[in-house]
PDB file of C-alpha atoms and ligand atoms in Angstrom:
ATOM      1  CA  MET G   1     -81.271 -18.982  65.059  1.00 64.00           C
ATOM      2  CA  SER G   2     -84.870 -18.314  63.991  1.00 75.00           C
ATOM      3  CA  GLU G   3     -87.115 -21.077  62.681  1.00 89.00           C
ATOM      4  CA  THR G   4     -86.811 -21.987  59.027  1.00 95.00           C
ATOM      5  CA  LEU G   5     -88.649 -24.374  56.742  1.00 96.00           C
ATOM      6  CA  PHE G   6     -85.921 -26.903  57.430  1.00 98.00           C
ATOM      7  CA  SER G   7     -86.107 -26.694  61.234  1.00 97.00           C
ATOM      8  CA  LYS G   8     -89.842 -27.377  60.793  1.00 97.00           C
ATOM      9  CA  ILE G   9     -89.002 -30.442  58.702  1.00 98.00           C
ATOM     10  CA  ILE G  10     -86.670 -31.661  61.475  1.00 98.00           C
ATOM     11  CA  SER G  11     -89.445 -31.218  64.066  1.00 97.00           C
ATOM     12  CA  ARG G  12     -91.976 -32.811  61.665  1.00 97.00           C
ATOM     13  CA  GLU G  13     -94.144 -29.675  61.706  1.00 97.00           C
ATOM     14  CA  ILE G  14     -94.100 -29.793  57.916  1.00 97.00           C
ATOM     15  CA  PRO G  15     -93.866 -32.960  55.837  1.00 98.00           C
ATOM     16  CA  ALA G  16     -90.934 -34.023  53.692  1.00 98.00           C
ATOM     17  CA  ASP G  17     -89.870 -37.086  51.753  1.00 98.00           C
ATOM     18  CA  ILE G  18     -87.169 -38.162  54.194  1.00 98.00           C
ATOM     19  CA  VAL G  19     -84.567 -40.542  52.767  1.00 98.00           C
ATOM     20  CA  TYR G  20     -81.923 -40.452  55.491  1.00 97.00           C
ATOM     21  CA  GLU G  21     -81.797 -39.780  59.215  1.00 98.00           C
ATOM     22  CA  ASP G  22     -79.285 -40.268  61.986  1.00 97.00           C
ATOM     23  CA  GLU G  23     -78.516 -38.580  65.295  1.00 97.00           C
ATOM     24  CA  HIS G  24     -76.878 -35.610  63.581  1.00 98.00           C
ATOM     25  CA  LEU G  25     -78.431 -35.243  60.121  1.00 98.00           C
ATOM     26  CA  LEU G  26     -81.564 -35.431  58.046  1.00 98.00           C
ATOM     27  CA  GLY G  27     -81.771 -36.062  54.286  1.00 98.00           C
ATOM     28  CA  PHE G  28     -84.922 -35.405  52.266  1.00 98.00           C
ATOM     29  CA  ARG G  29     -85.931 -34.883  48.636  1.00 98.00           C
ATOM     30  CA  ASP G  30     -86.006 -31.328  47.310  1.00 98.00           C
ATOM     31  CA  VAL G  31     -89.573 -30.177  46.499  1.00 98.00           C
ATOM     32  CA  ASN G  32     -88.353 -28.516  43.313  1.00 98.00           C
ATOM     33  CA  PRO G  33     -85.858 -31.047  41.942  1.00 98.00           C
ATOM     34  CA  GLN G  34     -83.234 -29.822  39.496  1.00 98.00           C
ATOM     35  CA  ALA G  35     -82.192 -33.345  38.494  1.00 98.00           C
ATOM     36  CA  PRO G  36     -83.820 -36.812  38.610  1.00 98.00           C
ATOM     37  CA  VAL G  37     -82.229 -37.212  42.057  1.00 98.00           C
ATOM     38  CA  HIS G  38     -82.130 -34.068  44.218  1.00 98.00           C
ATOM     39  CA  VAL G  39     -81.699 -34.631  47.932  1.00 98.00           C
ATOM     40  CA  LEU G  40     -80.856 -32.114  50.655  1.00 99.00           C
ATOM     41  CA  PHE G  41     -78.713 -33.113  53.643  1.00 98.00           C
ATOM     42  CA  ILE G  42     -79.004 -30.856  56.666  1.00 98.00           C
ATOM     43  CA  PRO G  43     -77.506 -30.830  60.153  1.00 98.00           C
ATOM     44  CA  LYS G  44     -80.016 -31.088  62.989  1.00 97.00           C
ATOM     45  CA  LYS G  45     -77.939 -28.420  64.711  1.00 95.00           C
ATOM     46  CA  ALA G  46     -79.109 -25.284  62.993  1.00 87.00           C
ATOM     47  CA  MET G  47     -76.597 -22.956  61.422  1.00 96.00           C
ATOM     48  CA  ALA G  48     -77.714 -20.435  58.852  1.00 98.00           C
ATOM     49  CA  THR G  49     -74.865 -20.583  56.359  1.00 98.00           C
ATOM     50  CA  LEU G  50     -71.442 -22.108  55.848  1.00 98.00           C
ATOM     51  CA  ASN G  51     -70.085 -18.801  57.192  1.00 98.00           C
ATOM     52  CA  ASP G  52     -71.430 -19.780  60.615  1.00 98.00           C
ATOM     53  CA  ALA G  53     -69.426 -23.017  60.806  1.00 98.00           C
ATOM     54  CA  GLU G  54     -66.587 -23.077  63.314  1.00 97.00           C
ATOM     55  CA  ASP G  55     -63.702 -25.438  64.085  1.00 98.00           C
ATOM     56  CA  GLY G  56     -65.978 -27.435  66.369  1.00 97.00           C
ATOM     57  CA  ASP G  57     -68.278 -28.134  63.415  1.00 98.00           C
ATOM     58  CA  ALA G  58     -65.587 -29.879  61.354  1.00 98.00           C
ATOM     59  CA  GLU G  59     -66.944 -33.343  62.163  1.00 98.00           C
ATOM     60  CA  LEU G  60     -70.516 -32.303  61.386  1.00 98.00           C
ATOM     61  CA  LEU G  61     -69.498 -30.833  58.032  1.00 98.00           C
ATOM     62  CA  GLY G  62     -67.688 -34.065  57.229  1.00 98.00           C
ATOM     63  CA  ARG G  63     -70.768 -36.054  58.174  1.00 98.00           C
ATOM     64  CA  LEU G  64     -72.860 -34.103  55.651  1.00 98.00           C
ATOM     65  CA  LEU G  65     -70.551 -35.058  52.785  1.00 98.00           C
ATOM     66  CA  LEU G  66     -70.172 -38.638  53.996  1.00 98.00           C
ATOM     67  CA  ALA G  67     -73.955 -39.023  54.147  1.00 98.00           C
ATOM     68  CA  ALA G  68     -74.267 -37.744  50.578  1.00 98.00           C
ATOM     69  CA  GLY G  69     -71.596 -40.153  49.314  1.00 98.00           C
ATOM     70  CA  THR G  70     -73.043 -43.076  51.232  1.00 98.00           C
ATOM     71  CA  PHE G  71     -76.499 -42.335  49.816  1.00 98.00           C
ATOM     72  CA  ALA G  72     -75.057 -42.143  46.286  1.00 98.00           C
ATOM     73  CA  LYS G  73     -73.435 -45.565  46.689  1.00 98.00           C
ATOM     74  CA  ALA G  74     -76.529 -47.116  48.257  1.00 98.00           C
ATOM     75  CA  GLU G  75     -78.764 -45.765  45.474  1.00 98.00           C
ATOM     76  CA  GLY G  76     -76.412 -47.035  42.763  1.00 98.00           C
ATOM     77  CA  PHE G  77     -75.454 -43.793  40.989  1.00 98.00           C
ATOM     78  CA  ALA G  78     -72.076 -43.193  42.652  1.00 98.00           C
ATOM     79  CA  GLU G  79     -70.082 -44.601  39.732  1.00 98.00           C
ATOM     80  CA  ALA G  80     -72.084 -42.675  37.124  1.00 98.00           C
ATOM     81  CA  GLY G  81     -71.459 -39.535  39.136  1.00 98.00           C
ATOM     82  CA  TYR G  82     -73.220 -36.793  41.007  1.00 98.00           C
ATOM     83  CA  ARG G  83     -72.697 -33.294  42.347  1.00 98.00           C
ATOM     84  CA  THR G  84     -72.762 -31.852  45.861  1.00 98.00           C
ATOM     85  CA  VAL G  85     -73.390 -28.115  46.264  1.00 98.00           C
ATOM     86  CA  ILE G  86     -73.564 -25.686  49.190  1.00 98.00           C
ATOM     87  CA  ASN G  87     -75.051 -22.323  48.270  1.00 98.00           C
ATOM     88  CA  CYS G  88     -74.024 -19.476  50.573  1.00 98.00           C
ATOM     89  CA  ASN G  89     -75.860 -16.166  50.915  1.00 98.00           C
ATOM     90  CA  ALA G  90     -77.307 -14.054  48.127  1.00 98.00           C
ATOM     91  CA  ASP G  91     -74.610 -14.403  45.470  1.00 98.00           C
ATOM     92  CA  GLY G  92     -74.436 -18.138  46.106  1.00 98.00           C
ATOM     93  CA  GLY G  93     -78.163 -18.461  45.469  1.00 97.00           C
ATOM     94  CA  GLN G  94     -79.099 -19.531  49.006  1.00 98.00           C
ATOM     95  CA  SER G  95     -82.826 -19.276  49.707  1.00 98.00           C
ATOM     96  CA  VAL G  96     -83.242 -21.266  52.941  1.00 98.00           C
ATOM     97  CA  TYR G  97     -81.033 -20.114  55.782  1.00 98.00           C
ATOM     98  CA  HIS G  98     -80.359 -23.475  57.397  1.00 98.00           C
ATOM     99  CA  LEU G  99     -77.107 -24.953  56.092  1.00 98.00           C
ATOM    100  CA  HIS G 100     -77.702 -27.718  53.558  1.00 98.00           C
ATOM    101  CA  VAL G 101     -75.829 -29.803  51.020  1.00 98.00           C
ATOM    102  CA  HIS G 102     -77.583 -30.420  47.708  1.00 98.00           C
ATOM    103  CA  LEU G 103     -76.970 -33.837  46.143  1.00 98.00           C
ATOM    104  CA  LEU G 104     -77.825 -33.846  42.432  1.00 98.00           C
ATOM    105  CA  ALA G 105     -77.681 -36.900  40.188  1.00 98.00           C
ATOM    106  CA  GLY G 106     -79.377 -38.847  37.438  1.00 98.00           C
ATOM    107  CA  ARG G 107     -78.335 -36.707  34.470  1.00 98.00           C
ATOM    108  CA  SER G 108     -75.167 -35.185  33.070  1.00 97.00           C
ATOM    109  CA  LEU G 109     -74.673 -31.856  34.857  1.00 97.00           C
ATOM    110  CA  SER G 110     -73.116 -28.921  33.036  1.00 96.00           C
ATOM    111  CA  TRP G 111     -70.330 -26.729  34.332  1.00 96.00           C
ATOM    112  CA  PRO G 112     -69.963 -23.897  35.193  1.00 95.00           C
ATOM    113  CA  PRO G 113     -73.291 -23.427  36.983  1.00 91.00           C
ATOM    114  CA  GLY G 114     -75.266 -20.285  36.125  1.00 83.00           C
TER     115      GLY G 114
HETATM  116  P1  LIG E   1     -80.899 -23.051  48.476  1.00 74.64           P
HETATM  117  O1  LIG E   1     -81.413 -22.207  47.340  1.00 74.64           O
HETATM  118  O2  LIG E   1     -79.507 -23.556  48.284  1.00 74.64           O
HETATM  119  O3  LIG E   1     -81.097 -22.359  49.819  1.00 74.64           O
HETATM  120  O4  LIG E   1     -81.782 -24.356  48.467  1.00 74.64           O
HETATM  121  C1  LIG E   1     -83.008 -24.465  49.123  1.00 74.64           C
HETATM  122  C2  LIG E   1     -83.718 -25.621  48.514  1.00 74.64           C
HETATM  123  O5  LIG E   1     -84.768 -25.985  49.365  1.00 74.64           O
HETATM  124  C3  LIG E   1     -84.322 -25.338  47.130  1.00 74.64           C
HETATM  125  O6  LIG E   1     -83.754 -26.233  46.172  1.00 74.64           O
HETATM  126  C4  LIG E   1     -85.808 -25.592  47.357  1.00 74.64           C
HETATM  127  O7  LIG E   1     -86.428 -26.201  46.251  1.00 74.64           O
HETATM  128  C5  LIG E   1     -85.800 -26.491  48.576  1.00 74.64           C
HETATM  129  N1  LIG E   1     -86.990 -26.463  49.392  1.00 74.64           N
HETATM  130  C6  LIG E   1     -87.703 -25.378  49.790  1.00 74.64           C
HETATM  131  N2  LIG E   1     -88.726 -25.752  50.575  1.00 74.64           N
HETATM  132  C7  LIG E   1     -88.671 -27.098  50.674  1.00 74.64           C
HETATM  133  C8  LIG E   1     -89.461 -28.085  51.341  1.00 74.64           C
HETATM  134  N3  LIG E   1     -90.517 -27.756  52.083  1.00 74.64           N
HETATM  135  N4  LIG E   1     -89.104 -29.388  51.216  1.00 74.64           N
HETATM  136  C9  LIG E   1     -88.041 -29.741  50.461  1.00 74.64           C
HETATM  137  N5  LIG E   1     -87.252 -28.859  49.819  1.00 74.64           N
HETATM  138  C10 LIG E   1     -87.557 -27.560  49.914  1.00 74.64           C
END
């Protein structure tokens, strides 16, 4: 997979406000937040979209959601609520082609999304 903004954040070539890191994942604040809390969780193993995930990635996909939920509990907004989103390809509104989970919180979020 070619380099993306997010692979450059993983390699620290470009800065980010990193809030979570483990062996498999990185979490950092979105530069253009859509809610008071807007964090992106990404796998260190690059895959462009959710379409590229395979059976062998099941654990990694689970880790992304677990990290988001753990962060929500640690930051104290889990009970109030939050939203996780994965945008896929053009119709899904994806702009960076390195799989990521958006975690949005800190305000009441409307549904359906635009
Ligand atoms: P998506 O549209 O689902 O691909 O989401 C990509 C997200 O990455 C957008 O919400 C952008 O604001 C965010 N983003 C783009 N560049 C950066 C960056 N350098 N650091 C943090 N977030 C970024």
